[in-house]
Amino acid sequence: MRFFSDNAAPAHPAVLDAMLAANAVDTAYDGDALSKAMDGAFSDLFETPVTAMWVATGTAANALALAAMVPPHGGVLCHRDAHIQNDEGGAPEFYTHGAKLMLVDGVGAKLDPAGVAAAADAIANDVHRVQPHALSITNATEYGLVYTPDEVAALGEVAKARGWGLHMDGARFGNAMAHVGCSPADMTWRAGVDVLSFGFVKNGGMSAEALVFFDQTLAADTLRRRKRAGHLLSKGRFAAAQILALVEQDRWLDTARAANAGAAALGAAAGARALHAVQANELFLRATPEEAAALRRQGFDFYDWAAGEVRMVVSWSQPADEIAALAAAIAAL
Amino acid sequence: MRFFSDNAAPAHPAVLDAMLAANAVDTAYDGDALSKAMDGAFSDLFETPVTAMWVATGTAANALALAAMVPPHGGVLCHRDAHIQNDEGGAPEFYTHGAKLMLVDGVGAKLDPAGVAAAADAIANDVHRVQPHALSITNATEYGLVYTPDEVAALGEVAKARGWGLHMDGARFGNAMAHVGCSPADMTWRAGVDVLSFGFVKNGGMSAEALVFFDQTLAADTLRRRKRAGHLLSKGRFAAAQILALVEQDRWLDTARAANAGAAALGAAAGARALHAVQANELFLRATPEEAAALRRQGFDFYDWAAGEVRMVVSWSQPADEIAALAAAIAAL
Amino acid sequence: MRFFSDNAAPAHPAVLDAMLAANAVDTAYDGDALSKAMDGAFSDLFETPVTAMWVATGTAANALALAAMVPPHGGVLCHRDAHIQNDEGGAPEFYTHGAKLMLVDGVGAKLDPAGVAAAADAIANDVHRVQPHALSITNATEYGLVYTPDEVAALGEVAKARGWGLHMDGARFGNAMAHVGCSPADMTWRAGVDVLSFGFVKNGGMSAEALVFFDQTLAADTLRRRKRAGHLLSKGRFAAAQILALVEQDRWLDTARAANAGAAALGAAAGARALHAVQANELFLRATPEEAAALRRQGFDFYDWAAGEVRMVVSWSQPADEIAALAAAIAAL
Amino acid sequence: MRFFSDNAAPAHPAVLDAMLAANAVDTAYDGDALSKAMDGAFSDLFETPVTAMWVATGTAANALALAAMVPPHGGVLCHRDAHIQNDEGGAPEFYTHGAKLMLVDGVGAKLDPAGVAAAADAIANDVHRVQPHALSITNATEYGLVYTPDEVAALGEVAKARGWGLHMDGARFGNAMAHVGCSPADMTWRAGVDVLSFGFVKNGGMSAEALVFFDQTLAADTLRRRKRAGHLLSKGRFAAAQILALVEQDRWLDTARAANAGAAALGAAAGARALHAVQANELFLRATPEEAAALRRQGFDFYDWAAGEVRMVVSWSQPADEIAALAAAIAAL
């Protein structure tokens, strides 16, 4: 029973069907009909003209987004526990050609305007100090917390006032949206987001994420950067097919709701053992090594996050009986 | 009738089947059973221990291979018409952090030892000049010619004598192998190749290429570089499944043979109009704009290569009637 | 008797005096009075507002200029024999983060509009091909030829029409100006030059070159790039002092005229043995290895340029008797 | 009365004399007799064979040192307040092509083995996390504290045990050595240091720092990196002359002792207002804005370090009356 990572989950049947349908001959790269439909599909979803492109990984999406906003001699403000800082092998530094990640604290991997402003104010504006050019937030955060549109907008105001771009790492954007229930527009561009890494792989996809540019002036160079990074797939139609299948009929929200509901059940069982509110599809649980071992003996697979802490992730297709069994086991600790 | 690019072709049914089979839950990244089977499958195929890893594009494979062999202050000798020079949007420079591609001439995009040695000898070995650290050849070449194992070995000797790495861009490695009929080992490591970009996408795959390290000391850092480039897929099992399906039962040779045979038929029809010998799956045809337009009016799609030259590519699944029709049309020019 | 390189020459007495005068305490980096005087001095010289900054080497000047105009995924058109391509150890690629140098032919290392346009026209404007973003010319060229203002302007028109920046590598700008005798403005910004590497070290300086931005919008980021490259000297006043001393009283033209005159004398002696017209301070001489050895036995030091070709450079302070002796020796060959 | 920065100070008379003497014609770059004497001079000083090269700034020295030890996908452990993190405009990231600086805490900008080990232990050794490849310490630190040889050796053991390189930023190495009074060998290679940035500019030099490789295997590539960064000066003899003049007769220790003595006098006057022990040539003083303003009205120039803190730096040539005056003013606060 895998609660290790939502990356272990299967792809959604609609995704598979769409890929099989895309197997007909069409032209190469992103010249095919499906790839060309991306802009329209996301413009509809976000109720504003956007440029949307597929990439193969969230790491590539994030790194391309940052490279679009930050020069090599600039910096990115982000949370100390951000995925871009800790889990991408230095991809932001690679794609930006050496921009500096500037780490800010905040509870549950969430940033707030005061903390961000204080971090920025500590940086003298002279040629000796790297200057911030963008703010990157993760929604849902690395600890499964969700920014509300108002919270994003407050950060967006800080960014705009200082001339920074605002990037949202939405590896679990679906989970965040399923929790809040607002419009995608309110969570993003209306709150000041310039570029969104819109994750699908953790949410029913196979190998395609969407990079959505609300600031469309950043898109043209990114198409060149994507090619230069080896991310212009030769048969892009199979990537577009995945994404479009999940956007259609709001399947991405259905899958996210299912995962969130499972995590909520685990959170309820965990009670005070939960280290963070369970708002998305992750539970961070206080557990001794002995308790963790006991759970594993019962057949549950999960991640040792830190000393005395484990992470359990519910995927979109997690069987109900697995969730019930794990909830019971947690409650019995 | 698309003769525009082998990237327009569908994926092989065995590939699709393997991907559907891979949809069961397994762990993330490259920890799954299929990804772990890559080293063994390619070690068997090449009759020597190798490290093999999937990447999403041939551009990424080539750029990672070069970055493994060439420092940022070094250079790569390659043909003036090489894909890495002209068609990858600067990916080699990106991955190597600015190494210089050093262009060498040769008929049909083939290099020969004398030409390579002369180019290298013209570079003074001082700190002012960028020094070559690798030689990169493409087999089959960008004009559809095939290096024999002896030809590769002669270049391998030059490389070894000068301390360079030898990279083979095998975007159409299957087509080259199908033409020569030798063992994969003879074409590669026995001839001095250190790293092979082994292409599958143009040959029945969907979105996975193999990067094969005969010099296994180069592999560990490349795993980190792959992650840093955003090419460590979250659900890598779907990439491994594609590659393994084509390696099994030598399907990759069957698909390549089919494509080569179709191109040979076109070449026979072209006669003296063929600009290069047709050894792989491409025909470069002398054609006036009027002739090209006439072919297009008959429903054939192809690429305008240069003034008075068009390129026609036969894919692994090209219908026999399309090939026959195009051959007839060419013969009638 | 050194005719090996103008870098072997001493610094001008006025330069030394200015440096000694600068030894009084002043503030660090480029906040001192001398560094602050650079913009004004060069704005006066060029009859237009410019931003001017010192750097320690011509390589740094050139690389910073290119980085200001060309993104990492872009390219620079330059002559095949350009210093930036052959003699800077890959500095342009380092500073631009991997932009590609695109090599163009031309007699005597000079480019002409037709050749440049043809090279550019051969580059398809798609995402697979690196696109040129700047044109870089060297005046005087690597073979000692000088572009006239009209020739520069013709290239400037090509650059502007295509949206490229125009860089002039003026490592021997003084020698070029001394030959043509026009105003510095006519040779540069009036002819479309955006950034000039204005060389002083080969022309009486010690360790300071000027980077002059006619397009002042490029300067602010360059100040950050200069710092990031370790080229913001801690005691910048000693660099500014050198440059200002040579600009004052047009000393830079006096030194260049002296060197040019010496080279002209050598050129006259060489006659048909001269491989290029002697317009600046260099003579490229046809000489067999035996002839070269004979000259060396007479005490002359010079550079073996290529098979059967040697290079002789006259410096600003070359003693008249050395020049006369070498001229006689050449004439006697 | 400037206590703003030791970069504001003049060059030592012996430095000026040596530069004038170097003005005789010699060959270019680092082929001259003075540049060639660097290895020997520093090998003598450190009692072991080293490779030593000049660079123009401490930023370049540090960045080259780190690039020699850390791959682009690696990291450098350093203090949160290290100069390489805060004051070099991102130079380490530029030269290393994006390696990550990993910040560690410690009192007075000093690191200790336990803190370093704990920071490293928190980094999981998988492909998702950037791995440390080097440790960089500053001696004297950014707050004017000095590591003893034993303290360095303890950090050196941690570095060696984990396979990291050890870099010492010695922008104020002279001040550290003057404080400790040990042999240069004990402070560096005997304590595990692989590369030293040996600062001269703050200590009587004009525009030359030494980069000293105890691990000589790192030097050859660094010569190429130096050229590629535009730091191979055309007339290198003027840089070598400065350094050699200060090494001769241990002038570098004399100048450092003078500066340290001045700072000690200020520290004695400051008493409990001193934020850190005064071991080198810097005093960090607790002072309200009003107190700082009062001092400035008396003619003292210094740096506002942080809220309620100012920094006063004594240079090698600081007049005794200025020191006495400032000491009296501080005591009178």
mmCIF file with all atom_site columns, C-alpha atoms in Angstrom, chain A residues 70-206:
data_model
loop_
_atom_site.group_PDB
_atom_site.id
_atom_site.type_symbol
_atom_site.label_atom_id
_atom_site.label_alt_id
_atom_site.label_comp_id
_atom_site.label_asym_id
_atom_site.label_entity_id
_atom_site.label_seq_id
_atom_site.pdbx_PDB_ins_code
_atom_site.Cartn_x
_atom_site.Cartn_y
_atom_site.Cartn_z
_atom_site.occupancy
_atom_site.B_iso_or_equiv
_atom_site.pdbx_formal_charge
_atom_site.auth_seq_id
_atom_site.auth_comp_id
_atom_site.auth_asym_id
_atom_site.auth_atom_id
_atom_site.pdbx_PDB_model_num
ATOM 1   C CA . VAL A 1 70  ? 15.512  36.352 -13.409 1.00 0.00 ? 70  VAL A CA 1
ATOM 2   C CA . PRO A 1 71  ? 18.833  37.282 -15.027 1.00 0.00 ? 71  PRO A CA 1
ATOM 3   C CA . PRO A 1 72  ? 21.954  35.269 -14.214 1.00 0.00 ? 72  PRO A CA 1
ATOM 4   C CA . HIS A 1 73  ? 23.076  37.967 -11.821 1.00 0.00 ? 73  HIS A CA 1
ATOM 5   C CA . GLY A 1 74  ? 19.731  38.100 -10.022 1.00 0.00 ? 74  GLY A CA 1
ATOM 6   C CA . GLY A 1 75  ? 18.001  36.221 -7.255  1.00 0.00 ? 75  GLY A CA 1
ATOM 7   C CA . VAL A 1 76  ? 14.769  34.445 -6.379  1.00 0.00 ? 76  VAL A CA 1
ATOM 8   C CA . LEU A 1 77  ? 13.126  34.737 -3.011  1.00 0.00 ? 77  LEU A CA 1
ATOM 9   C CA . CYS A 1 78  ? 11.581  31.461 -1.914  1.00 0.00 ? 78  CYS A CA 1
ATOM 10  C CA . HIS A 1 79  ? 10.877  29.475 1.187   1.00 0.00 ? 79  HIS A CA 1
ATOM 11  C CA . ARG A 1 80  ? 13.738  27.698 2.860   1.00 0.00 ? 80  ARG A CA 1
ATOM 12  C CA . ASP A 1 81  ? 11.926  24.385 2.318   1.00 0.00 ? 81  ASP A CA 1
ATOM 13  C CA . ALA A 1 82  ? 10.886  25.082 -1.254  1.00 0.00 ? 82  ALA A CA 1
ATOM 14  C CA . HIS A 1 83  ? 11.113  22.279 -3.767  1.00 0.00 ? 83  HIS A CA 1
ATOM 15  C CA . ILE A 1 84  ? 13.172  24.513 -6.053  1.00 0.00 ? 84  ILE A CA 1
ATOM 16  C CA . GLN A 1 85  ? 15.761  24.830 -3.292  1.00 0.00 ? 85  GLN A CA 1
ATOM 17  C CA . ASN A 1 86  ? 15.890  21.298 -1.964  1.00 0.00 ? 86  ASN A CA 1
ATOM 18  C CA . ASP A 1 87  ? 14.599  18.822 -4.489  1.00 0.00 ? 87  ASP A CA 1
ATOM 19  C CA . GLU A 1 88  ? 15.566  19.826 -7.989  1.00 0.00 ? 88  GLU A CA 1
ATOM 20  C CA . GLY A 1 89  ? 19.267  19.110 -8.007  1.00 0.00 ? 89  GLY A CA 1
ATOM 21  C CA . GLY A 1 90  ? 20.152  22.708 -8.729  1.00 0.00 ? 90  GLY A CA 1
ATOM 22  C CA . ALA A 1 91  ? 17.896  23.064 -11.767 1.00 0.00 ? 91  ALA A CA 1
ATOM 23  C CA . PRO A 1 92  ? 16.984  26.694 -11.032 1.00 0.00 ? 92  PRO A CA 1
ATOM 24  C CA . GLU A 1 93  ? 20.646  27.597 -10.894 1.00 0.00 ? 93  GLU A CA 1
ATOM 25  C CA . PHE A 1 94  ? 21.260  25.692 -14.125 1.00 0.00 ? 94  PHE A CA 1
ATOM 26  C CA . TYR A 1 95  ? 18.472  27.275 -16.118 1.00 0.00 ? 95  TYR A CA 1
ATOM 27  C CA . THR A 1 96  ? 19.032  30.780 -14.780 1.00 0.00 ? 96  THR A CA 1
ATOM 28  C CA . HIS A 1 97  ? 22.795  30.464 -15.264 1.00 0.00 ? 97  HIS A CA 1
ATOM 29  C CA . GLY A 1 98  ? 23.562  30.920 -11.631 1.00 0.00 ? 98  GLY A CA 1
ATOM 30  C CA . ALA A 1 99  ? 20.892  33.104 -10.067 1.00 0.00 ? 99  ALA A CA 1
ATOM 31  C CA . LYS A 1 100 ? 20.819  32.827 -6.298  1.00 0.00 ? 100 LYS A CA 1
ATOM 32  C CA . LEU A 1 101 ? 17.941  31.370 -4.308  1.00 0.00 ? 101 LEU A CA 1
ATOM 33  C CA . MET A 1 102 ? 17.329  33.609 -1.308  1.00 0.00 ? 102 MET A CA 1
ATOM 34  C CA . LEU A 1 103 ? 15.733  31.667 1.498   1.00 0.00 ? 103 LEU A CA 1
ATOM 35  C CA . VAL A 1 104 ? 12.909  32.995 3.632   1.00 0.00 ? 104 VAL A CA 1
ATOM 36  C CA . ASP A 1 105 ? 11.244  31.378 6.634   1.00 0.00 ? 105 ASP A CA 1
ATOM 37  C CA . GLY A 1 106 ? 7.546   30.803 7.222   1.00 0.00 ? 106 GLY A CA 1
ATOM 38  C CA . VAL A 1 107 ? 5.335   28.271 8.961   1.00 0.00 ? 107 VAL A CA 1
ATOM 39  C CA . GLY A 1 108 ? 4.395   25.230 6.933   1.00 0.00 ? 108 GLY A CA 1
ATOM 40  C CA . ALA A 1 109 ? 6.538   26.388 4.025   1.00 0.00 ? 109 ALA A CA 1
ATOM 41  C CA . LYS A 1 110 ? 4.197   29.332 3.515   1.00 0.00 ? 110 LYS A CA 1
ATOM 42  C CA . LEU A 1 111 ? 5.547   32.814 2.963   1.00 0.00 ? 111 LEU A CA 1
ATOM 43  C CA . ASP A 1 112 ? 3.869   35.978 4.118   1.00 0.00 ? 112 ASP A CA 1
ATOM 44  C CA . PRO A 1 113 ? 4.326   39.561 2.938   1.00 0.00 ? 113 PRO A CA 1
ATOM 45  C CA . ALA A 1 114 ? 6.069   40.772 6.062   1.00 0.00 ? 114 ALA A CA 1
ATOM 46  C CA . GLY A 1 115 ? 8.613   37.991 5.994   1.00 0.00 ? 115 GLY A CA 1
ATOM 47  C CA . VAL A 1 116 ? 9.320   38.469 2.328   1.00 0.00 ? 116 VAL A CA 1
ATOM 48  C CA . ALA A 1 117 ? 9.634   42.226 2.668   1.00 0.00 ? 117 ALA A CA 1
ATOM 49  C CA . ALA A 1 118 ? 11.980  41.898 5.615   1.00 0.00 ? 118 ALA A CA 1
ATOM 50  C CA . ALA A 1 119 ? 14.205  39.486 3.717   1.00 0.00 ? 119 ALA A CA 1
ATOM 51  C CA . ALA A 1 120 ? 14.343  41.823 0.762   1.00 0.00 ? 120 ALA A CA 1
ATOM 52  C CA . ASP A 1 121 ? 14.951  44.907 2.877   1.00 0.00 ? 121 ASP A CA 1
ATOM 53  C CA . ALA A 1 122 ? 18.044  43.271 4.322   1.00 0.00 ? 122 ALA A CA 1
ATOM 54  C CA . ILE A 1 123 ? 19.659  43.237 0.891   1.00 0.00 ? 123 ILE A CA 1
ATOM 55  C CA . ALA A 1 124 ? 21.533  46.455 0.205   1.00 0.00 ? 124 ALA A CA 1
ATOM 56  C CA . ASN A 1 125 ? 20.870  47.685 -3.306  1.00 0.00 ? 125 ASN A CA 1
ATOM 57  C CA . ASP A 1 126 ? 24.414  47.924 -4.518  1.00 0.00 ? 126 ASP A CA 1
ATOM 58  C CA . VAL A 1 127 ? 26.436  46.087 -7.106  1.00 0.00 ? 127 VAL A CA 1
ATOM 59  C CA . HIS A 1 128 ? 28.017  43.822 -4.501  1.00 0.00 ? 128 HIS A CA 1
ATOM 60  C CA . ARG A 1 129 ? 24.772  42.161 -3.503  1.00 0.00 ? 129 ARG A CA 1
ATOM 61  C CA . VAL A 1 130 ? 22.678  39.950 -5.713  1.00 0.00 ? 130 VAL A CA 1
ATOM 62  C CA . GLN A 1 131 ? 19.269  41.595 -6.103  1.00 0.00 ? 131 GLN A CA 1
ATOM 63  C CA . PRO A 1 132 ? 15.960  39.698 -6.083  1.00 0.00 ? 132 PRO A CA 1
ATOM 64  C CA . HIS A 1 133 ? 14.073  39.642 -9.367  1.00 0.00 ? 133 HIS A CA 1
ATOM 65  C CA . ALA A 1 134 ? 11.313  37.180 -8.562  1.00 0.00 ? 134 ALA A CA 1
ATOM 66  C CA . LEU A 1 135 ? 9.328   35.625 -5.780  1.00 0.00 ? 135 LEU A CA 1
ATOM 67  C CA . SER A 1 136 ? 8.436   31.954 -6.016  1.00 0.00 ? 136 SER A CA 1
ATOM 68  C CA . ILE A 1 137 ? 5.736   30.332 -3.910  1.00 0.00 ? 137 ILE A CA 1
ATOM 69  C CA . THR A 1 138 ? 4.433   26.780 -3.898  1.00 0.00 ? 138 THR A CA 1
ATOM 70  C CA . ASN A 1 139 ? 0.713   26.091 -3.798  1.00 0.00 ? 139 ASN A CA 1
ATOM 71  C CA . ALA A 1 140 ? -0.073  23.711 -2.185  1.00 0.00 ? 140 ALA A CA 1
ATOM 72  C CA . THR A 1 141 ? 3.143   24.046 -0.186  1.00 0.00 ? 141 THR A CA 1
ATOM 73  C CA . GLU A 1 142 ? 5.709   21.380 0.452   1.00 0.00 ? 142 GLU A CA 1
ATOM 74  C CA . TYR A 1 143 ? 3.859   20.668 3.725   1.00 0.00 ? 143 TYR A CA 1
ATOM 75  C CA . GLY A 1 144 ? 0.445   20.432 2.143   1.00 0.00 ? 144 GLY A CA 1
ATOM 76  C CA . LEU A 1 145 ? -0.817  23.875 3.146   1.00 0.00 ? 145 LEU A CA 1
ATOM 77  C CA . VAL A 1 146 ? -2.794  25.987 0.730   1.00 0.00 ? 146 VAL A CA 1
ATOM 78  C CA . TYR A 1 147 ? -2.499  29.690 -0.003  1.00 0.00 ? 147 TYR A CA 1
ATOM 79  C CA . THR A 1 148 ? -5.848  31.407 -0.414  1.00 0.00 ? 148 THR A CA 1
ATOM 80  C CA . PRO A 1 149 ? -6.270  33.865 -3.284  1.00 0.00 ? 149 PRO A CA 1
ATOM 81  C CA . ASP A 1 150 ? -6.069  36.704 -0.782  1.00 0.00 ? 150 ASP A CA 1
ATOM 82  C CA . GLU A 1 151 ? -2.808  35.426 0.588   1.00 0.00 ? 151 GLU A CA 1
ATOM 83  C CA . VAL A 1 152 ? -1.388  35.127 -2.902  1.00 0.00 ? 152 VAL A CA 1
ATOM 84  C CA . ALA A 1 153 ? -2.615  38.602 -3.757  1.00 0.00 ? 153 ALA A CA 1
ATOM 85  C CA . ALA A 1 154 ? -0.892  40.061 -0.715  1.00 0.00 ? 154 ALA A CA 1
ATOM 86  C CA . LEU A 1 155 ? 2.377   38.532 -1.880  1.00 0.00 ? 155 LEU A CA 1
ATOM 87  C CA . GLY A 1 156 ? 1.637   39.632 -5.406  1.00 0.00 ? 156 GLY A CA 1
ATOM 88  C CA . GLU A 1 157 ? 1.404   43.206 -4.215  1.00 0.00 ? 157 GLU A CA 1
ATOM 89  C CA . VAL A 1 158 ? 4.828   42.987 -2.613  1.00 0.00 ? 158 VAL A CA 1
ATOM 90  C CA . ALA A 1 159 ? 6.251   41.563 -5.803  1.00 0.00 ? 159 ALA A CA 1
ATOM 91  C CA . LYS A 1 160 ? 4.695   44.160 -8.061  1.00 0.00 ? 160 LYS A CA 1
ATOM 92  C CA . ALA A 1 161 ? 5.703   47.032 -5.799  1.00 0.00 ? 161 ALA A CA 1
ATOM 93  C CA . ARG A 1 162 ? 9.293   45.948 -6.041  1.00 0.00 ? 162 ARG A CA 1
ATOM 94  C CA . GLY A 1 163 ? 9.325   45.024 -9.684  1.00 0.00 ? 163 GLY A CA 1
ATOM 95  C CA . TRP A 1 164 ? 9.675   41.277 -9.171  1.00 0.00 ? 164 TRP A CA 1
ATOM 96  C CA . GLY A 1 165 ? 7.998   38.557 -11.129 1.00 0.00 ? 165 GLY A CA 1
ATOM 97  C CA . LEU A 1 166 ? 5.738   36.161 -9.221  1.00 0.00 ? 166 LEU A CA 1
ATOM 98  C CA . HIS A 1 167 ? 5.994   32.446 -9.893  1.00 0.00 ? 167 HIS A CA 1
ATOM 99  C CA . MET A 1 168 ? 3.700   29.795 -8.508  1.00 0.00 ? 168 MET A CA 1
ATOM 100 C CA . ASP A 1 169 ? 5.013   26.254 -8.307  1.00 0.00 ? 169 ASP A CA 1
ATOM 101 C CA . GLY A 1 170 ? 1.769   24.369 -8.726  1.00 0.00 ? 170 GLY A CA 1
ATOM 102 C CA . ALA A 1 171 ? 3.067   20.817 -8.656  1.00 0.00 ? 171 ALA A CA 1
ATOM 103 C CA . ARG A 1 172 ? -0.073  20.254 -6.569  1.00 0.00 ? 172 ARG A CA 1
ATOM 104 C CA . PHE A 1 173 ? -2.079  23.149 -7.981  1.00 0.00 ? 173 PHE A CA 1
ATOM 105 C CA . GLY A 1 174 ? -5.067  20.852 -8.405  1.00 0.00 ? 174 GLY A CA 1
ATOM 106 C CA . ASN A 1 175 ? -4.996  19.923 -4.733  1.00 0.00 ? 175 ASN A CA 1
ATOM 107 C CA . ALA A 1 176 ? -4.810  23.578 -3.770  1.00 0.00 ? 176 ALA A CA 1
ATOM 108 C CA . MET A 1 177 ? -7.699  24.498 -6.040  1.00 0.00 ? 177 MET A CA 1
ATOM 109 C CA . ALA A 1 178 ? -9.784  21.575 -4.849  1.00 0.00 ? 178 ALA A CA 1
ATOM 110 C CA . HIS A 1 179 ? -9.287  22.780 -1.291  1.00 0.00 ? 179 HIS A CA 1
ATOM 111 C CA . VAL A 1 180 ? -10.137 26.420 -1.880  1.00 0.00 ? 180 VAL A CA 1
ATOM 112 C CA . GLY A 1 181 ? -12.818 26.051 -4.500  1.00 0.00 ? 181 GLY A CA 1
ATOM 113 C CA . CYS A 1 182 ? -12.214 29.425 -6.124  1.00 0.00 ? 182 CYS A CA 1
ATOM 114 C CA . SER A 1 183 ? -11.733 30.146 -9.812  1.00 0.00 ? 183 SER A CA 1
ATOM 115 C CA . PRO A 1 184 ? -8.312  29.411 -11.300 1.00 0.00 ? 184 PRO A CA 1
ATOM 116 C CA . ALA A 1 185 ? -8.133  33.059 -12.308 1.00 0.00 ? 185 ALA A CA 1
ATOM 117 C CA . ASP A 1 186 ? -8.569  34.278 -8.749  1.00 0.00 ? 186 ASP A CA 1
ATOM 118 C CA . MET A 1 187 ? -5.784  32.045 -7.520  1.00 0.00 ? 187 MET A CA 1
ATOM 119 C CA . THR A 1 188 ? -3.336  33.150 -10.179 1.00 0.00 ? 188 THR A CA 1
ATOM 120 C CA . TRP A 1 189 ? -3.204  36.183 -12.440 1.00 0.00 ? 189 TRP A CA 1
ATOM 121 C CA . ARG A 1 190 ? -5.819  38.166 -10.569 1.00 0.00 ? 190 ARG A CA 1
ATOM 122 C CA . ALA A 1 191 ? -3.583  37.719 -7.531  1.00 0.00 ? 191 ALA A CA 1
ATOM 123 C CA . GLY A 1 192 ? -0.501  38.807 -9.436  1.00 0.00 ? 192 GLY A CA 1
ATOM 124 C CA . VAL A 1 193 ? 0.957   35.503 -10.588 1.00 0.00 ? 193 VAL A CA 1
ATOM 125 C CA . ASP A 1 194 ? 2.993   35.908 -13.786 1.00 0.00 ? 194 ASP A CA 1
ATOM 126 C CA . VAL A 1 195 ? 3.877   32.295 -14.461 1.00 0.00 ? 195 VAL A CA 1
ATOM 127 C CA . LEU A 1 196 ? 2.355   29.075 -13.152 1.00 0.00 ? 196 LEU A CA 1
ATOM 128 C CA . SER A 1 197 ? 3.876   25.626 -13.164 1.00 0.00 ? 197 SER A CA 1
ATOM 129 C CA . PHE A 1 198 ? 0.619   23.690 -13.436 1.00 0.00 ? 198 PHE A CA 1
ATOM 130 C CA . GLY A 1 199 ? 1.251   20.129 -12.327 1.00 0.00 ? 199 GLY A CA 1
ATOM 131 C CA . PHE A 1 200 ? -0.517  17.154 -13.817 1.00 0.00 ? 200 PHE A CA 1
ATOM 132 C CA . VAL A 1 201 ? 1.811   14.220 -13.274 1.00 0.00 ? 201 VAL A CA 1
ATOM 133 C CA . LYS A 1 202 ? 1.020   13.914 -9.549  1.00 0.00 ? 202 LYS A CA 1
ATOM 134 C CA . ASN A 1 203 ? -2.659  14.294 -10.369 1.00 0.00 ? 203 ASN A CA 1
ATOM 135 C CA . GLY A 1 204 ? -3.459  11.667 -13.003 1.00 0.00 ? 204 GLY A CA 1
ATOM 136 C CA . GLY A 1 205 ? -0.977  12.524 -15.712 1.00 0.00 ? 205 GLY A CA 1
ATOM 137 C CA . MET A 1 206 ? 1.918   10.457 -17.016 1.00 0.00 ? 206 MET A CA 1
#
